[in-house]
Amino acid sequence: MSDLRELYQDVILEHSKAPRNYRQLATANHKAEGYNPLCGDHFTLYLDLEGDSIHDISFQGSGCAISKASASMMTQSVKGKTREEAGKLFEQFHKLVTGQASGNQADLGKLAVFSGVSQFPVRVKCATLAWHTLQAAMEGKQEPESRVTPSTRQEKRYEVSSIWP
Amino acid sequence: MTAVANRIPRELRSPRVRGAGFDVEKVRHDFPILREKVRGRTLVYLDNAATSQKPQVVIDAISRHYERGNANIHRGVHFLSEHATEEHEAARGTVQSFLNAEEASEIIFVRGATEAINLVAQTYGRTQVGPGDEVLITAMEHHSNIVPWQILCEQKGGRLRVIPINESGELLLEEFQKLLNTRTKIVAVTQVSNALGTINPVQRIIEMAHRENIPVLVDGAQAVPHLKVDVQALDCDFYVFSGHKLYGPTGIGVLYGKSALLDAMPPYQGGGDMISSVTFEKTIYNKLPYKFEAGTPHVAGAIGLGAAIDYVNGLGMDNVAAYEHEVLTYATEAVAAIPGIRLIGTAREKAGVLSFLLGSIHPHDIGTILDQEGIAIRAGHHCAQPIMQRFGIAATVRASFGLYNTKEEVDALVNGIQNVREVFA
C-alpha cells in the first residue's frame, strides 16, 4: 500500500482536483493536443512563446489523476523558462518516472513527487503525456509575420501510439 | 484496514451456504492460477471478459499434445499424424455438439471471433454488398464487429447503419425494424455486450431479419461462456466465438455458418489444405470446412478448446449460468450501494459484466488502486469506443465474472472501491 501512497501523494491528488493554469489562453500562439487512447486522457496545451521563453502556459482537458496533476505541475514548472530549459526538465522528468533518475533532482523541484510513477510502468504514459504535448507545441512552426497575435498559429497533436515504452 | 464485514450491509453479506448444484470451491481448485499471489495479495481475477483462466485439464491437454501427440494433420501417413488428426477433428465435433450445429463441416476453426468476422465480411460480404447496400450493426458492438464492416463498406461503396440503444443499454427493436430495408445485406449483432453486459434478444432479431430475407451474424464471444447456445434454435446464419474467453487457449476460435452459405462463399485465405488440386492454370478448392482453413491450423489450440468445452459441459452450462447470475446480482447490488457509483449498462437481462464509474475519479486511477490489492479489473473503453461516446464518457471500470468467481471476491472488490474513495476523499 505504501507504493500506492507514493503514487497518489497528497500533492498529486490536490493538483488533480484543483489543477493550476487550467484555462484557455487568449494570448496563445502555440497549441497542441495530447491524447492517450489507452485510458482516454485528452488535453489541449496553450503556449504563449515570446522569443525563446515561455511567457505563459495553460491547459484544458480531462484525464486520470496522474496525467492531470502532471500537466498542472508542469505548467507551473516551465512558466518563464526557455525552450531549452523546458526540454532539459522533460529529460530529467522522464528519467525520474521511468526509474532512471541519477540522483540530482534539484532542478525538478516539486516535480520530484512523481518518483512513485516508476513503480507503476503502466502509468508512465499518463505522467509524461503533458510533457510530450508541450514538446509538440514548442515544435510548432512560427509563421513569418508578427509573433504576438491572439490567434492560434500552429496546431500539433501528440498521440500515445504504443503501450510499452 | 477496517474489516470487510463492516463495509457490507448485513443483508448483502455472502451467505455460508453455497448455491445448490455448484460447488465453486471445488471448481476453483481446478484453476491453478487462482492460487497465485499478486503484489503479495491473493489474486482476485475479475477481468474474464478480457480473457478467462484455464483449468488444469485444458493445460494438460495442450501439454500432452506437444509431449506425446504432436504432428501435422490431415495428410500424414504415420501414426502420430493420424492420431493428431483424430484429436483435431474430435475437437471439431465437440464444438459442433456445443453449438448444436447440424454438421461438423459447418464449424470452421479460426484464430478468434475477430478473424471469424473478418472472414465473413471479406467473403460473404465482398460478394453480396455493392454500392448503396447496407450493413446493419448495433450501437453496443465491440470494435471487432464494427471495423471489418467499415472496411467492407469502404471497399464496396456500402453503408453502415447502426441500431440505437436506450439509457439502460438495451436495443431499440422498433428502430431495428425501421432500419431493415431492401438494401440491407447482413445484420451483425452481439449476443452479449462486453462493455454493458446486455443480453440481446438475438432470436427475435433473427426472426425479424429473416422475414426480410436478411442473414444474421451473431457475435457470441461474450455469450458462450455464460449461456447455452443452440445455433439451430436461433437459426442464425453465422455465429462466432473465441476460445480464450471460454476457458480455452488463445489463438483459436470458431466460425459457424450454414452449409449453403459457406458453400457459396469464396475462400478467405489461400494456401495449403484449403485446396483439392492445384495447377498453375486452375486450382480447385477443398470442401467444407477445409476450404476456409488454409495452412497448418492451431492443432494444440483446437484440442485445448475441445478440452475446455468438455470441462464446462461437465459442470453443466445451466448450472454455470445460474451460479454466475447469483454472483452478478450480488455484485450489482453491492456495488450500486456505494455512494458515488454510477452503473453503466443496466439492462434487464445481463450476463458477466459490471461496468461502473465512481464519482469523477478516472477509471485508470481506480484500476491502479485495485491492482495494488490484487484485484484485476479493466479500465478503459473496452474496445467499444462508440458505446462510451453514447454515454458521454471516456472509460469505465469493468469487473467481469467467470465460473470460478465468488461472492467473497465481490466483497473484496467493494472493499477496494471503498479504499479508492478514501484515497480521493
XYZ file of C-alpha atoms in Angstrom:
590
model
C 0.000 0.000 0.000
C 2.969 2.344 0.589
C 3.806 2.242 -3.134
C 0.304 3.454 -3.780
C 0.701 6.232 -1.252
C 3.900 7.166 -3.108
C 1.976 7.462 -6.344
C -1.156 9.122 -5.052
C 0.502 11.598 -2.735
C -1.489 14.486 -1.336
C 0.257 16.942 -3.648
C -0.676 14.914 -6.719
C -4.256 14.430 -5.588
C -4.528 18.118 -4.797
C -3.291 19.140 -8.221
C -5.622 16.694 -9.932
C -8.637 18.104 -8.087
C -7.638 21.767 -8.480
C -5.238 21.959 -11.406
C -3.217 25.141 -11.845
C -3.247 27.144 -15.098
C -6.392 25.281 -16.063
C -7.943 27.569 -18.659
C -7.720 28.584 -22.285
C -5.082 31.167 -23.162
C -6.191 34.197 -25.127
C -2.595 35.172 -25.896
C -1.571 31.714 -27.071
C 0.489 31.500 -30.226
C 1.123 27.769 -29.988
C -1.247 24.974 -29.267
C -1.063 21.196 -29.200
C -3.315 18.310 -28.303
C -2.201 15.303 -26.357
C -4.200 12.116 -26.353
C -3.690 8.802 -24.597
C -6.161 6.433 -26.254
C -5.321 3.735 -23.721
C -7.180 5.424 -20.900
C -8.751 8.440 -22.540
C -6.513 11.235 -21.230
C -7.073 14.167 -23.558
C -5.501 17.577 -23.061
C -5.026 20.746 -25.061
C -1.961 22.769 -24.211
C -1.788 26.503 -24.888
C 1.547 28.293 -25.121
C 2.437 31.956 -25.313
C 6.003 31.878 -26.545
C 7.819 35.185 -26.600
C 11.102 34.790 -28.398
C 12.587 31.763 -26.812
C 10.840 31.875 -23.481
C 7.528 30.521 -22.274
C 5.743 33.676 -21.308
C 2.519 31.948 -20.371
C 1.110 28.453 -20.486
C -2.215 26.821 -19.746
C -4.127 23.645 -20.428
C -7.625 22.220 -20.666
C -8.996 18.732 -20.923
C -9.663 15.635 -18.902
C -7.802 12.601 -17.796
C -6.695 10.463 -14.903
C -5.341 11.981 -11.697
C -1.726 11.315 -12.677
C -1.984 12.968 -16.080
C -3.889 15.976 -14.801
C -1.592 16.568 -11.836
C 1.410 16.171 -14.089
C 0.048 18.728 -16.545
C -0.755 21.136 -13.735
C 2.661 20.915 -12.121
C 4.368 21.034 -15.485
C 2.754 24.356 -16.360
C 3.956 25.751 -13.037
C 7.474 24.488 -13.616
C 8.046 25.712 -17.168
C 6.434 29.113 -16.982
C 9.165 31.684 -17.554
C 11.693 29.112 -18.715
C 13.314 28.945 -22.124
C 12.516 26.206 -24.604
C 15.871 24.624 -23.909
C 15.368 24.689 -20.161
C 11.913 23.148 -20.559
C 13.380 20.451 -22.778
C 16.028 19.633 -20.171
C 13.408 19.456 -17.454
C 11.444 16.977 -19.570
C 14.515 14.784 -19.930
C 15.015 14.747 -16.179
C 11.339 14.171 -15.520
C 11.265 11.287 -17.967
C 14.239 9.685 -16.235
C 12.545 10.146 -12.885
C 9.281 8.435 -13.842
C 11.000 5.573 -15.632
C 13.211 4.850 -12.644
C 16.414 6.016 -14.303
C 16.966 9.072 -12.120
C 20.639 9.610 -11.349
C 20.200 11.381 -8.046
C 20.441 15.066 -8.879
C 16.837 16.069 -8.789
C 17.319 19.584 -7.513
C 16.195 21.064 -10.830
C 12.964 19.135 -10.726
C 11.841 20.780 -7.507
C 8.247 19.841 -6.783
C 8.127 17.553 -9.816
C 10.114 15.047 -7.774
C 6.829 13.911 -6.203
C 6.233 11.874 -9.359
C 9.060 9.495 -8.470
C 6.392 6.970 -7.417
C 5.319 6.530 -11.045
C 8.419 4.447 -11.673
C 6.775 1.655 -9.630
C 3.790 1.687 -11.989
C 5.165 1.343 -15.535
C 1.664 1.242 -16.997
C 1.142 4.823 -15.798
C 4.338 6.353 -17.221
C 2.474 7.455 -20.335
C -0.051 9.242 -18.130
C 2.670 11.181 -16.332
C 4.559 12.166 -19.479
C 1.595 13.000 -21.727
C 1.601 16.710 -20.855
C 5.339 16.949 -21.439
C 5.170 15.278 -24.837
C 2.356 17.628 -25.711
C 4.480 20.593 -24.601
C 7.235 19.426 -26.891
C 4.782 19.166 -29.779
C 3.540 22.679 -29.049
C 7.070 24.087 -28.873
C 7.995 22.485 -32.173
C 5.031 24.084 -33.905
C 6.350 26.276 -36.680
C 6.167 30.048 -36.426
C 4.668 31.977 -39.332
C 6.727 34.796 -40.893
C 4.604 37.682 -39.718
C 4.155 39.087 -36.263
C 4.560 36.564 -33.480
C 2.438 38.369 -30.987
C -1.087 37.715 -32.168
C -4.017 36.463 -30.135
C -4.903 33.823 -32.670
C -3.632 30.278 -32.521
C -0.878 29.730 -35.037
C 0.046 26.151 -35.215
C -1.787 23.043 -34.102
C 0.026 19.861 -33.463
C -1.075 16.601 -31.975
C 0.747 14.054 -29.867
C -0.749 10.646 -29.550
C 0.392 7.767 -27.427
C 0.947 5.122 -30.043
C 2.082 2.132 -28.118
C 1.513 0.637 -24.710
C 5.075 -0.381 -23.885
C 7.740 2.293 -23.567
C -7.521 -1.692 7.219
C -11.074 -1.979 8.519
C -12.511 -5.456 8.233
C -14.528 -6.121 5.121
C -17.529 -7.128 7.222
C -18.051 -3.607 8.479
C -18.474 -2.229 4.985
C -21.001 -4.665 3.623
C -24.593 -4.223 4.802
C -25.724 -7.292 6.724
C -28.347 -8.279 4.196
C -25.790 -8.349 1.406
C -23.070 -10.374 3.106
C -22.289 -13.632 1.385
C -24.235 -16.490 2.894
C -22.373 -19.517 4.191
C -24.423 -21.915 2.131
C -23.295 -22.440 -1.452
C -25.826 -22.307 -4.267
C -27.250 -25.723 -4.930
C -25.670 -27.619 -7.812
C -22.483 -25.570 -7.999
C -19.515 -26.131 -5.717
C -17.394 -23.099 -6.554
C -14.644 -24.008 -4.086
C -14.156 -27.314 -5.870
C -14.183 -25.535 -9.211
C -11.541 -23.075 -8.038
C -9.202 -25.946 -7.290
C -9.277 -26.827 -10.952
C -7.666 -23.494 -11.886
C -4.004 -23.351 -10.849
C -3.573 -19.614 -11.423
C -6.134 -18.822 -8.730
C -3.537 -19.862 -6.172
C -1.158 -17.133 -7.350
C -0.387 -14.092 -5.280
C -0.101 -10.744 -6.993
C 1.653 -7.876 -5.214
C 1.637 -10.049 -2.128
C -2.143 -10.373 -2.196
C -4.455 -13.182 -3.228
C -5.415 -12.811 -6.872
C -8.979 -11.644 -7.339
C -9.406 -12.094 -11.075
C -12.332 -10.055 -12.350
C -11.221 -9.498 -15.930
C -12.839 -12.542 -17.534
C -14.349 -10.566 -20.375
C -10.784 -9.843 -21.470
C -9.734 -13.443 -21.121
C -10.570 -16.392 -18.899
C -8.276 -18.508 -16.769
C -7.614 -22.121 -17.719
C -8.434 -25.309 -15.844
C -5.636 -27.853 -15.388
C -7.338 -30.257 -17.798
C -7.013 -27.746 -20.616
C -3.370 -27.017 -19.788
C -2.742 -30.774 -19.627
C -4.472 -31.460 -22.940
C -2.240 -28.925 -24.680
C 0.931 -30.131 -22.956
C 0.046 -33.729 -23.683
C -0.403 -32.943 -27.341
C 3.068 -31.444 -27.535
C 4.671 -34.037 -25.273
C 3.160 -37.138 -26.808
C 0.883 -36.484 -29.751
C 2.276 -33.675 -31.855
C 2.281 -33.964 -35.610
C 0.882 -32.122 -38.569
C -2.591 -33.183 -39.501
C -4.672 -34.335 -42.479
C -2.127 -35.663 -44.888
C 0.442 -37.617 -42.933
C 0.738 -41.383 -43.284
C 2.281 -42.064 -39.917
C 0.781 -42.912 -36.566
C 1.257 -39.554 -34.846
C -0.224 -37.691 -37.771
C -3.261 -39.937 -37.799
C -3.653 -39.530 -34.037
C -3.304 -35.753 -34.152
C -5.829 -35.568 -36.986
C -8.303 -37.591 -34.964
C -7.846 -35.334 -31.944
C -8.234 -32.202 -34.029
C -11.373 -33.452 -35.754
C -12.762 -34.763 -32.472
C -12.440 -31.214 -31.136
C -14.408 -30.002 -34.137
C -17.108 -32.496 -33.226
C -17.091 -31.227 -29.651
C -17.683 -27.698 -30.884
C -20.438 -28.914 -33.207
C -22.294 -30.504 -30.292
C -21.625 -27.500 -28.082
C -23.338 -25.201 -30.575
C -25.755 -27.859 -31.783
C -24.715 -27.301 -35.375
C -26.190 -29.687 -37.907
C -22.877 -30.656 -39.475
C -19.291 -30.687 -38.233
C -18.356 -29.209 -41.601
C -20.173 -26.052 -40.578
C -17.564 -25.496 -37.848
C -14.593 -23.520 -39.159
C -11.587 -23.102 -36.891
C -10.130 -19.603 -36.964
C -7.948 -17.501 -34.665
C -10.826 -15.949 -32.783
C -14.095 -14.072 -33.119
C -12.288 -11.147 -34.759
C -10.862 -13.288 -37.545
C -14.230 -15.016 -37.967
C -15.995 -11.713 -38.543
C -13.298 -10.521 -40.926
C -13.689 -13.800 -42.801
C -17.426 -13.329 -43.270
C -17.031 -9.664 -44.201
C -14.379 -10.433 -46.795
C -16.081 -13.467 -48.347
C -19.840 -13.275 -47.888
C -19.709 -9.501 -47.567
C -17.431 -8.928 -50.527
C -19.733 -10.863 -52.892
C -23.048 -9.618 -51.542
C -22.507 -5.979 -50.682
C -22.437 -3.470 -53.538
C -22.679 0.305 -53.898
C -25.517 1.655 -51.800
C -26.050 -1.611 -49.948
C -26.245 -1.592 -46.180
C -24.673 -3.467 -43.296
C -26.635 -3.189 -40.069
C -24.906 -3.418 -36.684
C -25.760 -2.140 -33.206
C -24.530 0.727 -31.043
C -23.093 -1.700 -28.498
C -20.667 -3.616 -30.686
C -17.029 -4.390 -29.948
C -14.641 -2.900 -32.475
C -14.210 -6.383 -33.935
C -17.835 -6.290 -35.048
C -17.588 -2.745 -36.367
C -14.304 -2.262 -38.174
C -14.446 -5.282 -40.547
C -17.813 -3.976 -41.769
C -16.464 -0.441 -42.114
C -13.606 -1.761 -44.210
C -16.074 -3.734 -46.339
C -18.348 -0.735 -46.837
C -15.412 1.408 -47.862
C -14.242 -1.244 -50.350
C -17.668 -1.788 -51.895
C -19.376 1.585 -51.513
C -21.717 0.217 -48.892
C -23.211 1.997 -45.919
C -23.011 1.103 -42.241
C -26.219 1.570 -40.277
C -26.499 1.352 -36.501
C -29.364 0.163 -34.304
C -29.600 2.572 -31.348
C -29.862 1.693 -27.650
C -31.678 3.220 -24.678
C -30.137 4.577 -21.467
C -30.153 1.110 -19.911
C -28.127 -0.268 -22.773
C -30.928 -2.186 -24.446
C -31.529 -2.335 -28.183
C -34.477 -0.381 -29.523
C -36.195 -3.073 -31.561
C -38.701 -0.685 -33.148
C -35.751 1.252 -34.551
C -34.214 -2.004 -35.737
C -37.383 -2.801 -37.680
C -37.295 0.619 -39.311
C -33.660 0.180 -40.316
C -34.305 -3.099 -42.124
C -34.824 -2.423 -45.818
C -34.248 -3.911 -49.247
C -30.671 -2.683 -49.297
C -29.730 -4.391 -46.029
C -27.428 -7.267 -46.916
C -26.465 -8.514 -43.462
C -27.169 -7.837 -39.804
C -24.290 -8.288 -37.353
C -25.169 -8.241 -33.677
C -23.530 -9.189 -30.419
C -25.358 -11.670 -28.223
C -23.830 -10.245 -25.025
C -22.177 -6.807 -24.849
C -18.645 -6.855 -23.462
C -18.939 -3.294 -22.178
C -22.501 -3.298 -20.850
C -23.298 -6.949 -20.194
C -26.607 -6.626 -22.053
C -28.029 -9.890 -23.365
C -29.649 -9.106 -26.696
C -32.841 -10.832 -27.882
C -30.982 -12.382 -30.806
C -33.660 -14.962 -31.579
C -36.187 -12.183 -32.096
C -33.691 -10.141 -34.107
C -33.026 -13.126 -36.361
C -36.766 -13.706 -36.874
C -37.273 -10.069 -37.843
C -34.319 -10.099 -40.229
C -35.307 -13.401 -41.821
C -38.762 -12.060 -42.592
C -36.949 -9.721 -44.965
C -34.578 -12.483 -46.140
C -31.607 -10.821 -44.477
C -28.948 -13.058 -42.922
C -27.649 -12.500 -39.408
C -24.190 -12.907 -37.931
C -24.132 -13.256 -34.150
C -21.011 -12.340 -32.191
C -21.006 -14.862 -29.361
C -17.614 -14.027 -27.847
C -19.123 -12.903 -24.534
C -22.125 -15.219 -24.730
C -20.706 -18.746 -24.922
C -19.013 -18.599 -21.503
C -22.275 -17.591 -19.832
C -25.221 -19.060 -21.752
C -26.178 -22.203 -23.570
C -26.151 -21.548 -27.312
C -28.090 -23.544 -29.890
C -27.406 -22.240 -33.389
C -30.215 -24.300 -34.931
C -32.738 -22.978 -32.414
C -31.508 -19.440 -33.030
C -31.460 -20.124 -36.766
C -28.569 -17.672 -37.058
C -26.693 -17.676 -40.346
C -23.274 -17.154 -38.797
C -22.086 -17.475 -35.218
C -18.621 -16.614 -33.939
C -16.728 -17.004 -30.701
C -13.194 -17.071 -29.248
C -11.708 -19.998 -27.365
C -9.750 -17.962 -24.864
C -12.866 -16.435 -23.331
C -14.293 -19.913 -22.828
C -11.536 -21.300 -20.591
C -9.599 -22.446 -23.649
C -6.291 -21.271 -25.112
C -5.680 -18.109 -27.089
C -5.267 -18.274 -30.845
C -8.310 -20.444 -31.514
C -11.863 -19.503 -32.324
C -14.863 -20.688 -34.265
C -16.956 -19.539 -37.166
C -20.212 -21.422 -37.539
C -22.066 -20.904 -40.805
C -24.999 -22.587 -42.509
C -23.669 -25.002 -45.141
C -25.459 -23.374 -48.026
C -23.923 -20.002 -47.214
C -20.420 -21.318 -46.617
C -20.577 -23.326 -49.843
C -21.445 -20.222 -51.839
C -18.726 -18.079 -50.273
C -15.340 -17.689 -51.963
C -12.301 -18.692 -49.894
C -10.740 -16.289 -47.396
C -7.079 -17.212 -47.237
C -5.374 -19.243 -49.902
C -2.798 -21.897 -49.299
C -2.329 -25.470 -48.344
C -5.188 -27.613 -47.072
C -7.916 -25.409 -48.475
C -7.324 -26.832 -51.922
C -8.381 -30.030 -53.580
C -5.987 -29.787 -56.503
C -3.527 -27.151 -57.694
C -2.111 -26.399 -61.100
C -0.849 -23.074 -62.319
C -3.787 -22.994 -64.701
C -6.554 -23.811 -62.271
C -6.994 -24.628 -58.617
C -9.986 -26.451 -57.188
C -10.904 -25.606 -53.638
C -11.462 -28.133 -50.905
C -14.851 -28.888 -49.448
C -16.098 -27.552 -46.106
C -14.753 -26.871 -43.580
C -11.270 -27.078 -45.055
C -11.994 -24.500 -47.748
C -11.677 -21.900 -45.006
C -8.770 -23.423 -43.111
C -5.633 -22.582 -45.038
C -2.256 -23.639 -43.737
C -1.391 -25.683 -40.690
C -4.055 -24.999 -38.064
C -3.558 -24.302 -34.370
C -3.878 -28.005 -33.619
C -2.999 -27.616 -29.948
C -5.484 -24.763 -29.748
C -8.344 -26.821 -31.127
C -7.517 -29.676 -28.764
C -7.384 -27.209 -25.860
C -10.717 -25.730 -26.891
C -12.259 -29.186 -27.019
C -10.977 -29.868 -23.508
C -12.374 -26.529 -22.289
C -15.812 -27.296 -23.712
C -15.713 -30.759 -22.149
C -14.855 -29.135 -18.818
C -17.743 -26.670 -18.993
C -20.131 -29.406 -20.142
C -19.008 -31.425 -17.151
C -20.183 -28.650 -14.851
C -23.335 -28.112 -16.884
C -23.822 -24.795 -18.632
C -27.214 -24.363 -16.930
C -25.540 -24.683 -13.525
C -22.810 -22.255 -14.559
C -25.346 -19.727 -15.830
C -27.441 -19.955 -12.657
C -24.441 -19.573 -10.369
C -22.996 -16.665 -12.351
C -26.380 -14.950 -12.303
C -26.335 -15.159 -8.495
C -22.865 -13.638 -8.324
C -23.644 -10.872 -10.803
C -26.842 -9.947 -8.966
C -24.960 -9.871 -5.651
C -22.181 -7.776 -7.161
C -24.575 -5.341 -8.831
C -26.450 -4.687 -5.599
C -23.303 -4.380 -3.501
C -21.523 -2.026 -5.872
C -24.631 0.069 -6.582
C -24.954 0.703 -2.842
C -21.608 2.525 -2.699
C -22.063 6.312 -2.679
C -20.974 7.959 -5.908
C -21.334 4.853 -8.052
C -22.921 5.147 -11.485
C -23.629 1.828 -13.193
C -23.199 1.774 -16.946
C -25.263 -0.957 -18.528
C -28.419 -1.641 -16.584
C -30.357 -3.833 -18.996
C -32.961 -6.130 -17.512
C -31.136 -9.139 -18.946
C -27.401 -9.149 -18.340
C -24.514 -11.560 -18.114
C -20.940 -11.490 -16.963
C -20.181 -7.788 -16.834
C -20.475 -4.973 -14.306
C -19.327 -1.616 -15.672
C -19.327 1.440 -13.464
C -17.968 4.872 -12.687
C -17.088 6.229 -9.243
C -17.728 9.944 -8.942
C -15.313 11.800 -11.172
C -12.383 9.526 -10.369
C -10.763 8.304 -13.547
C -11.150 4.563 -14.118
C -7.430 4.232 -14.682
C -6.759 5.514 -11.184
C -9.360 3.136 -9.756
C -7.748 0.275 -11.647
C -4.288 1.039 -10.300
C -5.511 1.208 -6.706
C -7.479 -2.027 -7.047
C -4.466 -3.658 -8.691
C -2.435 -2.925 -5.581
C -4.890 -5.101 -3.673
C -4.527 -7.966 -6.115
C -7.832 -7.179 -7.822
C -7.746 -7.404 -11.599
C -10.356 -5.376 -13.412
C -10.261 -3.481 -16.675
C -10.353 0.282 -17.071
C -10.860 1.898 -20.427
C -13.124 1.885 -23.424
C -13.114 -1.924 -23.717
C -12.717 -1.780 -27.490
C -16.153 -0.210 -27.615
C -15.490 3.481 -28.096
C -18.898 4.148 -29.700
C -20.618 2.903 -26.548
C -18.507 5.188 -24.407
C -19.392 8.104 -26.665
C -23.079 7.173 -26.448
C -22.940 7.522 -22.667
C -20.778 10.640 -22.831
C -17.831 9.096 -21.030
C -14.233 8.225 -21.874
C -13.937 4.976 -19.959
C -15.454 2.754 -17.314
C -14.216 0.325 -14.714
C -15.318 -3.129 -15.759
C -15.482 -6.093 -13.413
C -16.303 -9.245 -15.370
C -17.081 -12.593 -13.827
C -16.345 -16.212 -14.634
C -17.489 -19.507 -13.228
C -14.822 -19.505 -10.511
C -15.548 -16.082 -9.024
C -17.122 -15.917 -5.593
C -19.190 -13.572 -3.509
C -16.158 -13.169 -1.244
C -14.309 -11.782 -4.238
C -17.156 -9.360 -4.789
C -16.747 -8.307 -1.147
C -13.056 -7.700 -1.808
C -13.951 -5.564 -4.831
C -16.383 -3.498 -2.767
C -13.740 -3.087 -0.088
C -11.279 -1.962 -2.735
C -13.698 0.603 -4.107
C -14.163 1.997 -0.579
C -10.373 2.342 -0.360
C -10.349 4.267 -3.616
C -12.918 6.635 -2.146
C -10.674 7.169 0.855
C -7.621 7.924 -1.281
C -9.554 10.516 -3.256
C -11.534 11.952 -0.345
